[in-house]
CSV table of C-alpha atoms in Angstrom, one decimal:
chain,number,residue,atom,x,y,z
A,467,MET,CA,-68.8,-70.8,-49.8
A,468,ARG,CA,-66.6,-67.8,-49.2
A,469,GLY,CA,-68.5,-66.0,-46.3
A,470,LEU,CA,-66.4,-67.0,-43.3
A,471,VAL,CA,-67.1,-65.4,-39.9
A,472,ARG,CA,-63.9,-63.4,-39.9
A,473,GLY,CA,-64.5,-62.2,-43.5
A,474,TYR,CA,-66.7,-59.4,-42.1
A,475,ILE,CA,-63.9,-57.6,-40.1
A,476,ASP,CA,-64.7,-53.9,-39.6
A,477,VAL,CA,-61.1,-52.6,-39.9
A,478,GLY,CA,-59.9,-50.6,-42.9
A,479,ARG,CA,-56.6,-51.1,-44.5
A,480,ASN,CA,-55.3,-47.8,-43.1
A,481,ASP,CA,-56.8,-48.3,-39.6
A,482,PRO,CA,-54.6,-49.3,-36.7
A,483,CYS,CA,-54.0,-53.1,-36.7
A,484,PRO,CA,-56.3,-54.9,-34.2
A,485,CYS,CA,-53.2,-56.7,-32.8
A,486,GLY,CA,-52.2,-53.5,-31.0
A,487,SER,CA,-48.8,-53.1,-32.7
A,488,GLY,CA,-49.5,-49.5,-33.6
A,489,LYS,CA,-48.9,-50.1,-37.3
A,490,LYS,CA,-51.5,-49.7,-40.0
A,491,PHE,CA,-53.5,-52.9,-40.7
A,492,LYS,CA,-52.1,-53.1,-44.2
A,493,LYS,CA,-48.5,-52.9,-42.9
A,494,CYS,CA,-49.1,-55.5,-40.2
A,495,CYS,CA,-51.5,-58.4,-40.1
A,496,LEU,CA,-53.7,-57.9,-43.1
A,497,SER,CA,-51.7,-60.1,-45.5
A,498,SER,CA,-51.6,-63.1,-43.0
A,499,TYR,CA,-55.3,-62.5,-42.1
A,500,GLU,CA,-56.4,-62.7,-45.8
A,501,GLU,CA,-54.2,-65.7,-46.4
A,502,SER,CA,-55.6,-67.5,-43.3
A,503,LEU,CA,-59.2,-67.0,-44.6
A,504,GLU,CA,-58.3,-68.8,-47.8
A,505,VAL,CA,-56.4,-71.5,-45.9
A,506,ASN,CA,-59.3,-72.2,-43.5
A,507,PHE,CA,-61.8,-72.5,-46.4
A,508,LEU,CA,-59.6,-74.9,-48.3
A,509,LYS,CA,-58.6,-76.9,-45.2
A,510,PHE,CA,-62.2,-77.8,-44.3
A,511,SER,CA,-63.3,-78.3,-47.9
A,512,LEU,CA,-60.6,-81.0,-48.0
A,513,TYR,CA,-61.6,-82.8,-44.8
A,514,TYR,CA,-64.2,-85.1,-46.3
A,515,LYS,CA,-61.8,-86.1,-49.1
A,516,ILE,CA,-58.8,-87.0,-46.9
A,517,THR,CA,-60.9,-88.7,-44.1
A,518,TYR,CA,-63.1,-90.7,-46.5
A,519,TYR,CA,-60.0,-91.8,-48.6
A,520,SER,CA,-58.0,-92.9,-45.5
A,521,PHE,CA,-60.8,-94.8,-43.8
A,522,THR,CA,-62.2,-96.4,-46.9
A,523,ASN,CA,-58.9,-97.6,-48.4
A,524,TYR,CA,-57.1,-98.5,-45.1
A,525,LYS,CA,-60.0,-99.5,-42.9
A,526,GLU,CA,-58.3,-102.7,-41.5
A,527,ALA,CA,-55.1,-100.7,-40.7
A,528,PHE,CA,-57.4,-98.2,-38.9
A,529,LYS,CA,-58.9,-100.9,-36.8
A,530,ASP,CA,-55.4,-102.2,-36.0
A,531,ILE,CA,-54.5,-99.0,-34.2
A,532,LEU,CA,-57.7,-98.9,-32.0
A,533,GLY,CA,-55.9,-100.8,-29.2
A,534,LYS,CA,-53.4,-97.9,-29.0
A,535,PHE,CA,-56.2,-95.5,-28.2
A,536,GLU,CA,-58.1,-98.0,-26.0
A,537,ARG,CA,-61.0,-97.6,-28.5
A,538,LYS,CA,-61.8,-101.1,-29.6
A,539,ASP,CA,-65.5,-100.0,-29.4
A,540,LEU,CA,-64.9,-98.7,-32.9
A,541,ALA,CA,-63.8,-102.0,-34.4
A,542,SER,CA,-67.4,-102.9,-35.5
A,543,VAL,CA,-67.6,-99.8,-37.7
A,544,GLU,CA,-67.7,-100.9,-41.4
A,545,THR,CA,-68.4,-97.8,-43.4
A,546,PHE,CA,-67.3,-94.1,-43.2
A,547,ASP,CA,-70.8,-92.9,-42.8
A,548,ASP,CA,-71.2,-95.3,-39.8
A,549,LEU,CA,-68.0,-93.8,-38.3
A,550,ILE,CA,-69.0,-90.2,-38.6
A,551,ARG,CA,-72.5,-90.9,-37.2
A,552,SER,CA,-71.0,-92.7,-34.2
A,553,LYS,CA,-72.0,-91.1,-30.9
A,554,THR,CA,-68.6,-91.7,-29.5
A,555,ASP,CA,-65.5,-89.5,-30.2
A,556,TRP,CA,-63.5,-90.7,-33.1
A,557,GLU,CA,-61.9,-87.6,-34.6
A,558,GLU,CA,-58.7,-87.8,-32.7
A,559,VAL,CA,-58.1,-91.5,-33.6
A,560,LEU,CA,-58.7,-90.8,-37.3
A,561,ASP,CA,-56.5,-87.7,-37.2
A,562,TRP,CA,-53.6,-89.6,-35.8
A,563,PHE,CA,-54.2,-92.4,-38.3
A,564,ILE,CA,-54.1,-90.1,-41.3
A,565,PHE,CA,-51.1,-88.0,-40.4
A,566,ASN,CA,-48.9,-90.1,-38.2
A,567,GLU,CA,-49.5,-93.8,-38.7
A,568,TYR,CA,-47.6,-95.8,-41.4
A,569,VAL,CA,-50.0,-98.1,-43.1
A,570,ALA,CA,-48.6,-99.2,-46.5
A,571,LYS,CA,-45.3,-99.0,-48.4
A,572,GLY,CA,-43.9,-97.3,-45.2
A,573,LYS,CA,-46.2,-94.3,-45.8
A,574,THR,CA,-49.0,-92.6,-43.9
A,575,PRO,CA,-52.5,-92.3,-45.4
A,576,LEU,CA,-51.7,-88.6,-46.1
A,577,GLN,CA,-48.6,-89.5,-48.1
A,578,LEU,CA,-50.6,-92.1,-50.1
A,579,PHE,CA,-53.4,-89.7,-50.7
A,580,LEU,CA,-50.9,-87.2,-52.1
A,581,GLU,CA,-49.8,-89.8,-54.6
A,582,ASP,CA,-53.2,-91.0,-55.9
A,583,GLY,CA,-56.0,-89.2,-54.1
A,584,ASP,CA,-58.7,-87.2,-55.9
A,585,ALA,CA,-57.6,-83.6,-55.2
A,586,SER,CA,-56.3,-80.6,-57.1
A,587,GLU,CA,-52.7,-79.5,-57.0
A,588,LYS,CA,-53.7,-76.5,-54.8
A,589,GLU,CA,-55.4,-78.9,-52.4
A,590,LYS,CA,-52.5,-81.3,-52.3
A,591,ASN,CA,-50.1,-78.4,-51.7
A,592,LEU,CA,-52.0,-77.5,-48.6
A,593,LEU,CA,-52.1,-81.1,-47.4
A,594,LYS,CA,-48.4,-81.5,-47.9
A,595,ARG,CA,-47.9,-79.0,-45.0
A,596,PHE,CA,-49.5,-81.5,-42.6
A,597,ASP,CA,-46.8,-84.0,-43.4
A,598,GLY,CA,-44.4,-84.3,-40.4
A,599,THR,CA,-46.6,-82.4,-38.0
A,600,TYR,CA,-47.6,-83.8,-34.6
A,601,TRP,CA,-49.8,-83.4,-31.6
A,602,SER,CA,-48.5,-81.3,-28.6
A,603,VAL,CA,-49.8,-79.2,-25.7
A,604,TYR,CA,-50.0,-75.4,-26.1
A,605,GLU,CA,-50.6,-72.4,-24.0
A,606,VAL,CA,-52.7,-69.8,-25.8
A,607,ASN,CA,-51.8,-66.1,-25.3
A,608,ASP,CA,-52.1,-62.7,-27.0
A,609,VAL,CA,-55.5,-63.7,-28.5
A,610,VAL,CA,-56.9,-61.2,-31.1
A,611,ASN,CA,-60.3,-62.7,-31.7
A,612,LYS,CA,-61.1,-60.3,-34.5
A,613,LEU,CA,-58.2,-61.6,-36.5
A,614,GLY,CA,-58.2,-65.2,-35.3
A,615,LYS,CA,-54.7,-64.6,-34.2
A,616,ALA,CA,-52.8,-65.9,-31.1
A,617,ARG,CA,-49.3,-66.7,-29.8
A,618,LEU,CA,-49.1,-70.4,-29.0
A,619,THR,CA,-46.3,-71.7,-26.7
A,620,ASP,CA,-45.5,-75.4,-27.0
A,621,LEU,CA,-45.2,-76.5,-23.3
A,622,ILE,CA,-43.0,-79.5,-24.2
A,623,SER,CA,-40.5,-77.9,-26.6
A,624,GLY,CA,-40.8,-74.3,-25.4
A,625,LYS,CA,-41.1,-73.0,-28.9
A,626,GLU,CA,-43.5,-70.2,-29.7
A,627,TYR,CA,-45.7,-69.9,-32.8
A,628,VAL,CA,-47.8,-67.1,-34.4
A,629,VAL,CA,-51.1,-68.7,-35.4
A,630,PHE,CA,-53.9,-67.3,-37.6
A,631,ASP,CA,-57.0,-69.5,-37.7
A,632,GLU,CA,-60.7,-68.7,-37.3
A,633,ASN,CA,-61.0,-71.2,-34.5
A,634,ILE,CA,-58.8,-69.1,-32.4
A,635,MET,CA,-61.9,-66.9,-31.8
A,636,HIS,CA,-63.2,-69.7,-29.6
A,637,LEU,CA,-60.1,-69.8,-27.4
A,638,SER,CA,-59.2,-67.6,-24.4
A,639,GLY,CA,-55.9,-66.2,-23.3
A,640,GLY,CA,-54.2,-68.5,-20.7
A,641,GLU,CA,-56.1,-71.6,-21.9
A,642,ILE,CA,-54.2,-74.8,-22.4
A,643,ALA,CA,-55.1,-76.7,-25.6
A,644,PHE,CA,-54.1,-80.0,-27.2
A,645,GLY,CA,-53.7,-80.6,-30.9
A,646,ARG,CA,-51.8,-80.1,-34.1
A,647,ILE,CA,-50.5,-76.9,-35.7
A,648,VAL,CA,-49.4,-76.6,-39.3
A,649,PRO,CA,-46.8,-74.3,-40.9
A,650,TYR,CA,-47.9,-72.0,-43.7
A,651,ASN,CA,-45.9,-69.1,-45.2
A,652,ASN,CA,-45.5,-66.5,-42.4
A,653,PHE,CA,-47.7,-68.1,-39.8
A,654,TYR,CA,-49.2,-71.4,-38.6
A,655,PHE,CA,-52.7,-72.6,-38.7
A,656,LEU,CA,-54.6,-75.2,-36.6
A,657,GLY,CA,-55.0,-78.8,-37.7
A,658,TYR,CA,-58.3,-80.6,-37.7
A,659,VAL,CA,-57.8,-81.6,-34.0
A,660,PHE,CA,-57.1,-78.7,-31.7
A,661,THR,CA,-59.2,-78.6,-28.6
A,662,PRO,CA,-59.2,-76.8,-25.3
A,663,TRP,CA,-58.0,-78.9,-22.4
A,664,LEU,CA,-57.4,-76.9,-19.2
A,665,ILE,CA,-58.9,-73.5,-18.4
A,666,SER,CA,-55.5,-72.4,-17.0
A,667,LYS,CA,-52.0,-73.7,-16.6
A,668,PRO,CA,-51.5,-75.5,-13.3
A,669,GLU,CA,-48.1,-75.1,-11.6
A,670,GLY,CA,-45.6,-77.7,-12.7
A,671,LEU,CA,-47.4,-78.7,-15.9
A,672,GLU,CA,-44.3,-78.3,-18.1
A,673,ASP,CA,-42.3,-80.5,-15.8
A,674,LEU,CA,-45.0,-83.1,-15.8
A,675,LEU,CA,-45.2,-83.1,-19.6
A,676,ASN,CA,-41.4,-83.2,-20.1
A,677,GLN,CA,-41.0,-86.1,-17.6
A,678,PHE,CA,-43.6,-88.0,-19.6
A,679,ILE,CA,-41.9,-87.2,-23.0
A,680,GLU,CA,-38.4,-88.1,-21.7
A,681,SER,CA,-39.7,-91.5,-20.7
A,682,LEU,CA,-40.5,-92.1,-24.4
A,683,ARG,CA,-37.4,-90.6,-26.0
A,684,ASN,CA,-34.6,-92.7,-27.4
A,685,GLU,CA,-31.1,-91.5,-27.0
A,686,GLY,CA,-30.4,-88.9,-29.7
A,687,SER,CA,-34.0,-88.5,-30.7
A,688,SER,CA,-35.5,-85.0,-30.9
A,689,ILE,CA,-38.7,-84.0,-29.0
A,690,GLU,CA,-40.4,-83.4,-32.4
A,691,TYR,CA,-39.5,-87.0,-33.6
A,692,THR,CA,-40.8,-88.4,-30.3
A,693,LEU,CA,-44.1,-86.6,-30.6
A,694,ARG,CA,-44.5,-87.7,-34.2
A,695,MET,CA,-44.0,-91.3,-33.1
A,696,TYR,CA,-45.7,-91.3,-29.7
A,697,GLY,CA,-48.3,-88.5,-29.8
A,698,TYR,CA,-51.1,-91.0,-29.2
A,699,ARG,CA,-49.5,-91.8,-25.8
A,700,LEU,CA,-49.5,-88.0,-25.0
A,701,TYR,CA,-53.2,-88.0,-25.9
A,702,LEU,CA,-53.9,-90.8,-23.5
A,703,PHE,CA,-51.8,-89.2,-20.8
A,704,ILE,CA,-53.5,-85.8,-20.8
A,705,ASN,CA,-56.9,-87.5,-20.8
A,706,SER,CA,-55.9,-89.3,-17.7
A,707,ILE,CA,-55.0,-86.1,-15.8
A,708,SER,CA,-57.7,-83.7,-17.2
A,709,GLN,CA,-58.9,-81.0,-14.9
A,710,PRO,CA,-62.7,-80.6,-14.8
A,711,ARG,CA,-63.9,-77.2,-15.9
A,712,GLU,CA,-66.0,-75.1,-13.5
A,713,GLU,CA,-69.6,-76.0,-13.7
A,714,GLU,CA,-71.8,-73.7,-15.8
A,715,PRO,CA,-75.6,-73.4,-16.1
A,716,ARG,CA,-76.9,-76.1,-18.4
A,717,ILE,CA,-78.4,-73.8,-21.0
A,718,LYS,CA,-76.8,-70.6,-22.5
A,719,ILE,CA,-79.0,-68.2,-24.4
A,720,SER,CA,-78.6,-65.2,-26.7
A,721,GLU,CA,-81.7,-63.2,-27.9
A,722,TYR,CA,-82.2,-61.3,-31.1
A,723,GLU,CA,-85.0,-59.1,-32.4
A,724,ILE,CA,-86.1,-60.1,-35.9
A,725,ARG,CA,-86.4,-57.3,-38.5
A,726,ASP,CA,-87.3,-59.5,-41.5
A,727,TYR,CA,-89.1,-62.6,-40.5
A,728,ASP,CA,-89.5,-64.1,-44.0
A,729,LYS,CA,-85.9,-63.6,-44.9
A,730,VAL,CA,-84.7,-65.1,-41.6
A,731,THR,CA,-86.8,-68.2,-41.8
A,732,GLY,CA,-86.0,-68.6,-45.5
A,733,ILE,CA,-82.2,-68.4,-45.0
A,734,LEU,CA,-82.3,-70.9,-42.1
A,735,GLN,CA,-84.4,-73.4,-44.1
A,736,LEU,CA,-82.0,-73.3,-47.1
A,737,SER,CA,-78.7,-73.3,-45.0
A,738,PRO,CA,-76.8,-76.6,-44.9
A,739,PHE,CA,-75.8,-75.7,-41.3
A,740,PHE,CA,-79.3,-76.0,-39.9
A,741,VAL,CA,-82.0,-78.7,-39.9
A,742,LYS,CA,-85.6,-77.7,-39.3
A,743,ARG,CA,-87.5,-79.5,-36.6
A,744,HIS,CA,-91.3,-79.6,-36.5
A,745,ASP,CA,-93.0,-76.3,-35.6
A,746,THR,CA,-94.1,-76.2,-32.0
A,747,SER,CA,-96.3,-74.0,-29.9
A,748,GLN,CA,-93.1,-72.2,-29.0
A,749,GLY,CA,-92.4,-71.4,-32.7
A,750,LYS,CA,-90.0,-72.7,-35.3
A,751,VAL,CA,-87.0,-74.7,-34.2
A,752,PHE,CA,-83.8,-75.2,-36.2
A,753,VAL,CA,-81.0,-77.5,-35.1
A,754,CYS,CA,-77.5,-76.3,-35.8
A,755,VAL,CA,-75.5,-79.3,-37.0
A,756,ARG,CA,-71.7,-79.4,-36.7
A,757,ASN,CA,-70.0,-76.4,-38.0
A,758,PRO,CA,-68.0,-77.3,-41.1
A,759,ARG,CA,-65.4,-74.6,-40.3
A,760,SER,CA,-64.6,-75.8,-36.8
A,761,ASP,CA,-65.4,-79.5,-36.4
A,762,ILE,CA,-66.4,-80.7,-39.8
A,763,LEU,CA,-68.4,-83.9,-40.3
A,764,LEU,CA,-69.7,-84.5,-43.8
A,765,ASN,CA,-71.4,-87.4,-45.5
A,766,THR,CA,-72.0,-87.7,-49.2
A,767,SER,CA,-74.9,-85.3,-49.0
A,768,GLN,CA,-72.6,-82.7,-47.3
A,769,ILE,CA,-74.8,-82.6,-44.2
A,770,ILE,CA,-75.0,-84.5,-41.0
A,771,LEU,CA,-78.6,-84.9,-40.1
A,772,PRO,CA,-79.5,-85.7,-36.5
A,773,SER,CA,-81.3,-89.0,-36.2
A,774,GLU,CA,-84.9,-89.1,-35.2
A,775,GLU,CA,-84.2,-90.6,-31.8
A,776,GLU,CA,-81.6,-87.9,-30.8
A,777,THR,CA,-82.5,-85.6,-28.0
A,778,GLU,CA,-81.2,-82.1,-27.3
A,779,GLU,CA,-78.6,-83.7,-25.1
A,780,ASP,CA,-77.1,-85.3,-28.2
A,781,LEU,CA,-76.9,-82.1,-30.3
A,782,GLU,CA,-73.3,-81.1,-31.1
A,783,LEU,CA,-73.8,-77.3,-31.2
A,784,GLY,CA,-77.2,-75.8,-30.4
A,785,VAL,CA,-80.7,-74.7,-31.4
A,786,VAL,CA,-82.2,-71.6,-33.0
A,787,ARG,CA,-85.8,-70.9,-31.9
A,788,ILE,CA,-88.0,-68.4,-33.6
A,789,TYR,CA,-91.2,-67.1,-32.0
A,790,GLU,CA,-93.0,-64.1,-33.4
A,791,ASN,CA,-90.4,-61.4,-33.7
A,792,THR,CA,-87.8,-63.0,-31.4
A,793,LEU,CA,-84.9,-65.3,-32.3
A,794,ASP,CA,-83.2,-67.2,-29.5
A,795,VAL,CA,-79.9,-69.1,-29.8
A,796,LEU,CA,-79.6,-71.9,-27.2
A,797,ALA,CA,-76.5,-74.1,-26.4
A,798,LEU,CA,-75.2,-76.2,-23.6
A,799,ASP,CA,-72.1,-74.1,-22.9
A,800,SER,CA,-70.5,-70.8,-23.7
A,801,LYS,CA,-68.2,-72.0,-26.4
A,802,ARG,CA,-71.0,-73.8,-28.4
A,803,LEU,CA,-73.1,-70.7,-28.0
A,804,GLU,CA,-70.4,-68.5,-29.5
A,805,VAL,CA,-70.0,-70.8,-32.5
A,806,VAL,CA,-73.8,-70.9,-33.2
A,807,ARG,CA,-74.2,-67.2,-32.5
A,808,SER,CA,-71.3,-66.3,-34.9
A,809,LEU,CA,-72.8,-68.5,-37.6
A,810,VAL,CA,-76.3,-67.0,-37.1
A,811,GLU,CA,-75.0,-63.4,-37.3
A,812,GLU,CA,-73.0,-64.2,-40.4
A,813,LEU,CA,-75.9,-65.8,-42.2
A,814,LEU,CA,-78.7,-63.4,-41.2
A,815,GLY,CA,-76.8,-60.1,-41.1
A,816,ASN,CA,-78.9,-57.0,-40.5
A,817,SER,CA,-82.1,-59.1,-40.6
A,818,ILE,CA,-81.6,-59.5,-36.8
A,819,VAL,CA,-80.5,-57.3,-34.0
A,820,PRO,CA,-79.1,-58.4,-30.6
A,821,LYS,CA,-81.5,-57.6,-27.7
A,822,GLU,CA,-80.1,-55.7,-24.8
A,823,SER,CA,-79.3,-58.0,-21.9
A,824,GLY,CA,-80.8,-57.1,-18.8
């Protein structure tokens, strides 16, 4: 699939660059933007391969690290499909395991996959860029949603990074995020774990983080080395001091007018991103399963299907409801709504038109 959300940018090569530099798009961000589209597609197409390989081949080593994360509840999981269908968070634990835990021959699952995993040279060349990366805490600024571009400041090392990644479109300026960034050619992209943490930076946060890291550093060790070795402790630390977000209304809604009913329902029924629920008196209902471009979860059939006993409280992203000539997108918060809405608009194109709010 090539049709990524940002692939439909409405900026010509000779137009001013959306970043505000004053330069023409082709002389500024176009090259990095186009490269980042390809990187994002390849990155998420690889996710199932690297996660399945790592868990299946080194399951016992994975279980050995669960104590580090205070996640012994995952010790009973025996298959990869069981893991990804678990209702508890597991992505961070597996991410650390793959890229930072040494499991055999003094190597990480990533390094072992690069030796004998089933992947093309192009895929392995991208995965090699993850080697040596680590989790940290970043302040997000200068967000250009249209390009998926932002300037990230590492609040522990103080270093700044220019990042191009489509998941930037779901972040806001001033937000504090936790996760991994990966070097590419002239920019960085986001790793598989990169999640919002705080809605704004509280006073003294850098000092607090640096005091914590200094308590882990050995004499002569760099900050980067310390984070590569002890990033899991940073993860536990920030979880222990998380600041609750402001309460929002439970359900967020976007409404659209349907121009081509048969085309809309046909596309949604065929899309791997949606699962059709039974028709109701309120129309047709489609569940949006996890978005493979932002939080990919795949099984061997390439789709995660909600189990029969799941309720709307369990849904990861949201719901699309069609009634007569109206399409509603519903989600539990603004960020999920934006993800589902972007996906719906990409898939359905001019078959739907946003309704005026009001």
